[in-house]
């Protein structure tokens, strides 16, 4: 079901790039370090190409996983910006 959905979107040129995250997790935050906790852990990432944010939301609303209790969160992404070179 999800494979067919992804295949159709790839044929439309959206270039889906999925990544499944492993079970092992460790969180490092300003309030301290701990093993993964919480009810809503991220388990998969799916990068896709869309004309704009609204199109990405439209695509996300068609994800088959939402019919089986899965959540989908849409965010814009960018490559990290390199720090400016320091003068010597």
Tab-separated table of N, CA, C and O in Angstrom:
chain	number	residue	atom	x	y	z
A	1	UNK	N	0.821	-1.182	0.000
A	1	UNK	CA	0.000	0.000	0.000
A	1	UNK	C	0.875	1.260	0.000
A	1	UNK	O	0.690	2.112	-0.846
A	2	UNK	N	1.800	1.373	0.944
A	2	UNK	CA	2.653	2.563	0.996
A	2	UNK	C	3.618	2.563	-0.182
A	2	UNK	O	3.895	3.610	-0.761
A	3	UNK	N	4.098	1.388	-0.578
A	3	UNK	CA	5.008	1.301	-1.726
A	3	UNK	C	4.318	1.802	-2.996
A	3	UNK	O	4.912	2.540	-3.787
A	4	UNK	N	3.062	1.432	-3.211
A	4	UNK	CA	2.316	1.893	-4.380
A	4	UNK	C	2.104	3.402	-4.323
A	4	UNK	O	2.225	4.105	-5.330
A	5	UNK	N	1.780	3.919	-3.133
A	5	UNK	CA	1.588	5.359	-2.938
A	5	UNK	C	2.868	6.110	-3.276
A	5	UNK	O	2.851	7.081	-4.015
A	6	UNK	N	4.010	5.629	-2.760
A	6	UNK	CA	5.295	6.274	-3.017
A	6	UNK	C	5.666	6.188	-4.496
A	6	UNK	O	6.164	7.154	-5.078
A	7	UNK	N	5.418	5.039	-5.109
A	7	UNK	CA	5.721	4.875	-6.524
A	7	UNK	C	4.950	5.862	-7.388
A	7	UNK	O	5.504	6.448	-8.326
A	8	UNK	N	3.684	6.051	-7.073
A	8	UNK	CA	2.863	7.004	-7.828
A	8	UNK	C	3.398	8.432	-7.677
A	8	UNK	O	3.470	9.187	-8.645
A	9	UNK	N	3.783	8.802	-6.456
A	9	UNK	CA	4.310	10.157	-6.238
A	9	UNK	C	5.662	10.336	-6.925
A	9	UNK	O	5.950	11.407	-7.461
A	10	UNK	N	6.485	9.310	-6.919
A	10	UNK	CA	7.771	9.402	-7.613
A	10	UNK	C	7.557	9.588	-9.112
A	10	UNK	O	8.281	10.352	-9.750
A	11	UNK	N	6.568	8.911	-9.687
A	11	UNK	CA	6.260	9.073	-11.110
A	11	UNK	C	5.821	10.504	-11.420
A	11	UNK	O	6.012	10.983	-12.525
A	12	UNK	N	5.225	11.177	-10.424
A	12	UNK	CA	4.814	12.577	-10.591
A	12	UNK	C	5.985	13.542	-10.408
A	12	UNK	O	5.829	14.742	-10.543
A	13	UNK	N	7.169	13.014	-10.035
A	13	UNK	CA	8.353	13.851	-9.905
A	13	UNK	C	8.640	14.372	-8.513
A	13	UNK	O	9.454	15.273	-8.342
A	14	UNK	N	8.016	13.815	-7.484
A	14	UNK	CA	8.218	14.325	-6.120
A	14	UNK	C	9.460	13.774	-5.432
A	14	UNK	O	9.827	14.236	-4.361
A	15	UNK	N	10.113	12.800	-6.002
A	15	UNK	CA	11.392	12.275	-5.509
A	15	UNK	C	11.371	11.954	-4.016
A	15	UNK	O	12.138	12.510	-3.240
A	16	UNK	N	10.499	11.072	-3.611
A	16	UNK	CA	10.439	10.664	-2.204
A	16	UNK	C	11.733	9.963	-1.809
A	16	UNK	O	12.255	9.147	-2.547
A	17	UNK	N	12.243	10.307	-0.645
A	17	UNK	CA	13.498	9.748	-0.135
A	17	UNK	C	13.270	9.324	1.318
A	17	UNK	O	13.522	10.101	2.237
A	18	UNK	N	12.779	8.098	1.554
A	18	UNK	CA	12.445	7.671	2.916
A	18	UNK	C	13.659	7.183	3.700
A	18	UNK	O	14.618	6.675	3.137
A	19	UNK	N	13.580	7.330	5.025
A	19	UNK	CA	14.595	6.809	5.947
A	19	UNK	C	13.869	6.275	7.173
A	19	UNK	O	13.092	6.978	7.800
A	20	UNK	N	14.127	5.025	7.524
A	20	UNK	CA	13.590	4.436	8.752
A	20	UNK	C	14.650	4.577	9.832
A	20	UNK	O	15.815	4.277	9.611
A	21	UNK	N	14.258	5.033	11.002
A	21	UNK	CA	15.179	5.216	12.113
A	21	UNK	C	15.238	3.946	12.944
A	21	UNK	O	14.242	3.251	13.103
A	22	UNK	N	16.397	3.646	13.494
A	22	UNK	CA	16.572	2.469	14.334
A	22	UNK	C	15.877	2.620	15.675
A	22	UNK	O	15.487	3.712	16.080
A	23	UNK	N	15.736	1.516	16.387
A	23	UNK	CA	15.078	1.512	17.692
A	23	UNK	C	15.932	2.162	18.780
A	23	UNK	O	15.412	2.797	19.691
A	24	UNK	N	17.242	1.989	18.691
A	24	UNK	CA	18.133	2.531	19.715
A	24	UNK	C	18.181	4.049	19.597
A	24	UNK	O	18.291	4.591	18.507
A	25	UNK	N	18.096	4.720	20.738
A	25	UNK	CA	18.043	6.175	20.724
A	25	UNK	C	18.642	6.733	22.012
A	25	UNK	O	18.577	6.101	23.063
A	26	UNK	N	19.223	7.886	21.911
A	26	UNK	CA	19.743	8.593	23.077
A	26	UNK	C	19.551	10.071	22.826
A	26	UNK	O	19.880	10.569	21.745
A	27	UNK	N	18.993	10.777	23.784
A	27	UNK	CA	18.679	12.185	23.619
A	27	UNK	C	19.618	13.034	24.460
A	27	UNK	O	19.809	12.782	25.638
A	28	UNK	N	20.194	14.056	23.862
A	28	UNK	CA	21.062	15.007	24.550
A	28	UNK	C	20.396	16.371	24.414
A	28	UNK	O	20.178	16.853	23.312
A	29	UNK	N	20.044	16.966	25.532
A	29	UNK	CA	19.328	18.240	25.532
A	29	UNK	C	19.856	19.127	26.645
A	29	UNK	O	20.577	18.670	27.536
A	30	UNK	N	19.471	20.378	26.622
A	30	UNK	CA	19.949	21.329	27.629
A	30	UNK	C	19.557	20.912	29.041
A	30	UNK	O	20.262	21.195	29.995
A	31	UNK	N	18.443	20.195	29.182
A	31	UNK	CA	18.008	19.772	30.514
A	31	UNK	C	18.617	18.445	30.939
A	31	UNK	O	18.315	17.940	32.001
A	32	UNK	N	19.468	17.864	30.118
A	32	UNK	CA	20.163	16.641	30.504
A	32	UNK	C	20.088	15.568	29.432
A	32	UNK	O	19.438	15.725	28.412
A	33	UNK	N	20.776	14.473	29.720
A	33	UNK	CA	20.828	13.350	28.784
A	33	UNK	C	19.949	12.225	29.307
A	33	UNK	O	19.800	12.043	30.506
A	34	UNK	N	19.385	11.448	28.385
A	34	UNK	CA	18.561	10.312	28.788
A	34	UNK	C	18.295	9.427	27.567
A	34	UNK	O	18.461	9.840	26.438
A	35	UNK	N	17.867	8.228	27.842
A	35	UNK	CA	17.415	7.350	26.770
A	35	UNK	C	16.144	7.923	26.180
A	35	UNK	O	15.502	8.794	26.761
A	36	UNK	N	15.780	7.447	25.015
A	36	UNK	CA	14.572	7.952	24.363
A	36	UNK	C	13.354	7.710	25.245
A	36	UNK	O	13.181	6.647	25.805
A	37	UNK	N	12.547	8.727	25.377
A	37	UNK	CA	11.331	8.634	26.173
A	37	UNK	C	10.235	9.375	25.444
A	37	UNK	O	10.476	10.135	24.530
A	38	UNK	N	9.038	9.166	25.880
A	38	UNK	CA	7.920	9.898	25.316
A	38	UNK	C	7.005	8.998	24.516
A	38	UNK	O	7.379	7.917	24.088
A	39	UNK	N	5.817	9.458	24.335
A	39	UNK	CA	4.817	8.687	23.627
A	39	UNK	C	4.932	8.847	22.121
A	39	UNK	O	4.497	7.982	21.381
A	40	UNK	N	5.494	9.946	21.640
A	40	UNK	CA	5.468	10.234	20.218
A	40	UNK	C	6.881	10.354	19.666
A	40	UNK	O	7.342	11.425	19.359
A	41	UNK	N	7.549	9.247	19.552
A	41	UNK	CA	8.897	9.243	19.015
A	41	UNK	C	8.858	9.236	17.495
A	41	UNK	O	7.994	8.616	16.885
A	42	UNK	N	9.810	9.904	16.891
A	42	UNK	CA	9.938	9.892	15.439
A	42	UNK	C	10.513	8.541	15.035
A	42	UNK	O	11.515	8.090	15.586
A	43	UNK	N	9.885	7.873	14.086
A	43	UNK	CA	10.354	6.566	13.644
A	43	UNK	C	10.808	6.556	12.192
A	43	UNK	O	11.576	5.697	11.789
A	44	UNK	N	10.302	7.480	11.385
A	44	UNK	CA	10.646	7.542	9.974
A	44	UNK	C	10.735	8.996	9.526
A	44	UNK	O	10.012	9.858	10.045
A	45	UNK	N	11.582	9.216	8.551
A	45	UNK	CA	11.679	10.515	7.893
A	45	UNK	C	11.430	10.291	6.410
A	45	UNK	O	11.886	9.294	5.846
A	46	UNK	N	10.729	11.209	5.780
A	46	UNK	CA	10.472	11.114	4.351
A	46	UNK	C	10.689	12.491	3.746
A	46	UNK	O	9.937	13.416	4.016
A	47	UNK	N	11.753	12.606	2.986
A	47	UNK	CA	12.023	13.847	2.290
A	47	UNK	C	11.361	13.765	0.922
A	47	UNK	O	11.393	12.720	0.279
A	48	UNK	N	10.732	14.847	0.483
A	48	UNK	CA	10.116	14.861	-0.835
A	48	UNK	C	10.232	16.250	-1.438
A	48	UNK	O	10.436	17.223	-0.725
A	49	UNK	N	10.117	16.297	-2.739
A	49	UNK	CA	10.139	17.576	-3.437
A	49	UNK	C	8.710	18.003	-3.726
A	49	UNK	O	7.904	17.208	-4.202
A	50	UNK	N	8.422	19.248	-3.410
A	50	UNK	CA	7.112	19.829	-3.678
A	50	UNK	C	7.321	21.272	-4.127
A	50	UNK	O	8.347	21.881	-3.824
A	51	UNK	N	6.349	21.805	-4.852
A	51	UNK	CA	6.460	23.195	-5.328
A	51	UNK	C	6.500	24.176	-4.162
A	51	UNK	O	7.178	25.185	-4.216
A	52	UNK	N	5.738	23.865	-3.116
A	52	UNK	CA	5.678	24.752	-1.954
A	52	UNK	C	5.151	23.962	-0.760
A	52	UNK	O	4.849	22.765	-0.862
A	53	UNK	N	5.035	24.632	0.366
A	53	UNK	CA	4.599	23.977	1.601
A	53	UNK	C	3.183	23.413	1.460
A	53	UNK	O	2.895	22.311	1.917
A	54	UNK	N	2.297	24.174	0.819
A	54	UNK	CA	0.918	23.714	0.669
A	54	UNK	C	0.838	22.408	-0.127
A	54	UNK	O	0.049	21.530	0.207
A	55	UNK	N	1.657	22.287	-1.161
A	55	UNK	CA	1.660	21.039	-1.917
A	55	UNK	C	2.186	19.890	-1.064
A	55	UNK	O	1.669	18.774	-1.108
A	56	UNK	N	3.200	20.153	-0.244
A	56	UNK	CA	3.730	19.122	0.650
A	56	UNK	C	2.656	18.657	1.629
A	56	UNK	O	2.531	17.455	1.896
A	57	UNK	N	1.869	19.577	2.160
A	57	UNK	CA	0.772	19.219	3.073
A	57	UNK	C	-0.264	18.381	2.332
A	57	UNK	O	-0.749	17.367	2.854
A	58	UNK	N	-0.593	18.768	1.111
A	58	UNK	CA	-1.564	18.018	0.309
A	58	UNK	C	-1.087	16.581	0.107
A	58	UNK	O	-1.860	15.633	0.244
A	59	UNK	N	0.194	16.410	-0.196
A	59	UNK	CA	0.753	15.075	-0.375
A	59	UNK	C	0.711	14.296	0.942
A	59	UNK	O	0.326	13.131	0.978
A	60	UNK	N	1.097	14.947	2.031
A	60	UNK	CA	1.114	14.277	3.341
A	60	UNK	C	-0.273	13.782	3.735
A	60	UNK	O	-0.400	12.718	4.346
A	61	UNK	N	-1.290	14.509	3.374
A	61	UNK	CA	-2.659	14.107	3.714
A	61	UNK	C	-3.078	12.816	3.018
A	61	UNK	O	-4.027	12.171	3.442
A	62	UNK	N	-2.338	12.422	1.978
A	62	UNK	CA	-2.671	11.188	1.273
A	62	UNK	C	-1.871	9.987	1.782
A	62	UNK	O	-2.057	8.883	1.291
A	63	UNK	N	-0.985	10.174	2.757
A	63	UNK	CA	-0.132	9.084	3.236
A	63	UNK	C	-0.999	7.973	3.831
A	63	UNK	O	-1.814	8.224	4.731
A	64	UNK	N	-0.851	6.736	3.353
A	64	UNK	CA	-1.684	5.632	3.845
A	64	UNK	C	-1.536	5.357	5.345
A	64	UNK	O	-2.466	4.861	5.972
A	65	UNK	N	-0.392	5.663	5.939
A	65	UNK	CA	-0.172	5.380	7.352
A	65	UNK	C	-1.128	6.095	8.284
A	65	UNK	O	-1.397	5.623	9.392
A	66	UNK	N	-1.678	7.218	7.850
A	66	UNK	CA	-2.600	7.959	8.718
A	66	UNK	C	-3.902	7.192	8.942
A	66	UNK	O	-4.587	7.437	9.921
A	67	UNK	N	-4.208	6.245	8.069
A	67	UNK	CA	-5.419	5.432	8.247
A	67	UNK	C	-5.231	4.330	9.282
A	67	UNK	O	-6.181	3.657	9.659
A	68	UNK	N	-3.991	4.159	9.740
A	68	UNK	CA	-3.680	3.083	10.683
A	68	UNK	C	-3.055	3.610	11.966
A	68	UNK	O	-2.271	2.943	12.611
A	69	UNK	N	-3.368	4.850	12.310
A	69	UNK	CA	-2.907	5.415	13.563
A	69	UNK	C	-1.577	6.144	13.488
A	69	UNK	O	-1.083	6.629	14.496
A	70	UNK	N	-0.984	6.230	12.309
A	70	UNK	CA	0.276	6.945	12.164
A	70	UNK	C	0.059	8.447	12.059
A	70	UNK	O	-0.985	8.901	11.596
A	71	UNK	N	1.021	9.196	12.532
A	71	UNK	CA	0.987	10.656	12.424
A	71	UNK	C	1.981	11.096	11.363
A	71	UNK	O	3.035	10.479	11.198
A	72	UNK	N	1.665	12.160	10.682
A	72	UNK	CA	2.561	12.751	9.697
A	72	UNK	C	2.719	14.223	10.047
A	72	UNK	O	1.734	14.921	10.269
A	73	UNK	N	3.951	14.664	10.139
A	73	UNK	CA	4.247	16.081	10.399
A	73	UNK	C	4.998	16.620	9.193
A	73	UNK	O	5.939	15.996	8.709
A	74	UNK	N	4.588	17.769	8.698
A	74	UNK	CA	5.208	18.378	7.525
A	74	UNK	C	6.070	19.546	7.979
A	74	UNK	O	5.612	20.395	8.743
A	75	UNK	N	7.303	19.556	7.498
A	75	UNK	CA	8.218	20.658	7.778
A	75	UNK	C	9.050	20.943	6.538
A	75	UNK	O	9.404	20.034	5.807
A	76	UNK	N	9.357	22.212	6.353
A	76	UNK	CA	10.315	22.576	5.316
A	76	UNK	C	11.695	22.167	5.816
A	76	UNK	O	11.927	22.076	7.024
A	77	UNK	N	12.622	21.886	4.902
A	77	UNK	CA	13.975	21.521	5.316
A	77	UNK	C	14.977	22.189	4.388
A	77	UNK	O	14.656	22.607	3.290
A	78	UNK	N	16.163	22.304	4.890
A	78	UNK	CA	17.261	22.885	4.124
A	78	UNK	C	18.556	22.236	4.578
A	78	UNK	O	18.644	21.710	5.676
A	79	UNK	N	19.549	22.282	3.733
A	79	UNK	CA	20.856	21.788	4.116
A	79	UNK	C	21.449	22.740	5.161
A	79	UNK	O	21.164	23.947	5.136
A	80	UNK	N	22.260	22.243	6.093
A	80	UNK	CA	22.875	23.121	7.085
A	80	UNK	C	23.746	24.177	6.404
A	80	UNK	O	24.390	23.912	5.396
A	81	UNK	N	23.749	25.350	6.985
A	81	UNK	CA	24.560	26.442	6.458
A	81	UNK	C	25.950	26.348	7.071
A	81	UNK	O	26.086	26.230	8.292
A	82	UNK	N	26.970	26.412	6.237
A	82	UNK	CA	28.353	26.371	6.732
A	82	UNK	C	28.669	27.677	7.443
A	82	UNK	O	28.242	28.760	7.007
A	83	UNK	N	29.399	27.617	8.558
A	83	UNK	CA	29.773	28.849	9.243
A	83	UNK	C	30.703	29.674	8.362
A	83	UNK	O	31.446	29.118	7.547
A	84	UNK	N	30.675	30.994	8.519
A	84	UNK	CA	31.568	31.823	7.704
A	84	UNK	C	33.030	31.536	8.017
A	84	UNK	O	33.388	31.225	9.152
A	85	UNK	N	33.852	31.617	6.996
A	85	UNK	CA	35.278	31.393	7.185
A	85	UNK	C	35.863	32.515	8.037
A	85	UNK	O	35.505	33.675	7.872
A	86	UNK	N	36.725	32.148	8.963
A	86	UNK	CA	37.338	33.148	9.838
A	86	UNK	C	38.590	33.707	9.167
A	86	UNK	O	39.371	32.970	8.572
A	87	UNK	N	38.747	35.014	9.273
A	87	UNK	CA	39.933	35.663	8.700
A	87	UNK	C	41.159	35.311	9.527
A	87	UNK	O	41.095	35.204	10.749
A	88	UNK	N	42.291	35.120	8.858
A	88	UNK	CA	43.519	34.790	9.575
A	88	UNK	C	44.440	35.966	9.645
A	88	UNK	O	44.489	36.837	8.908
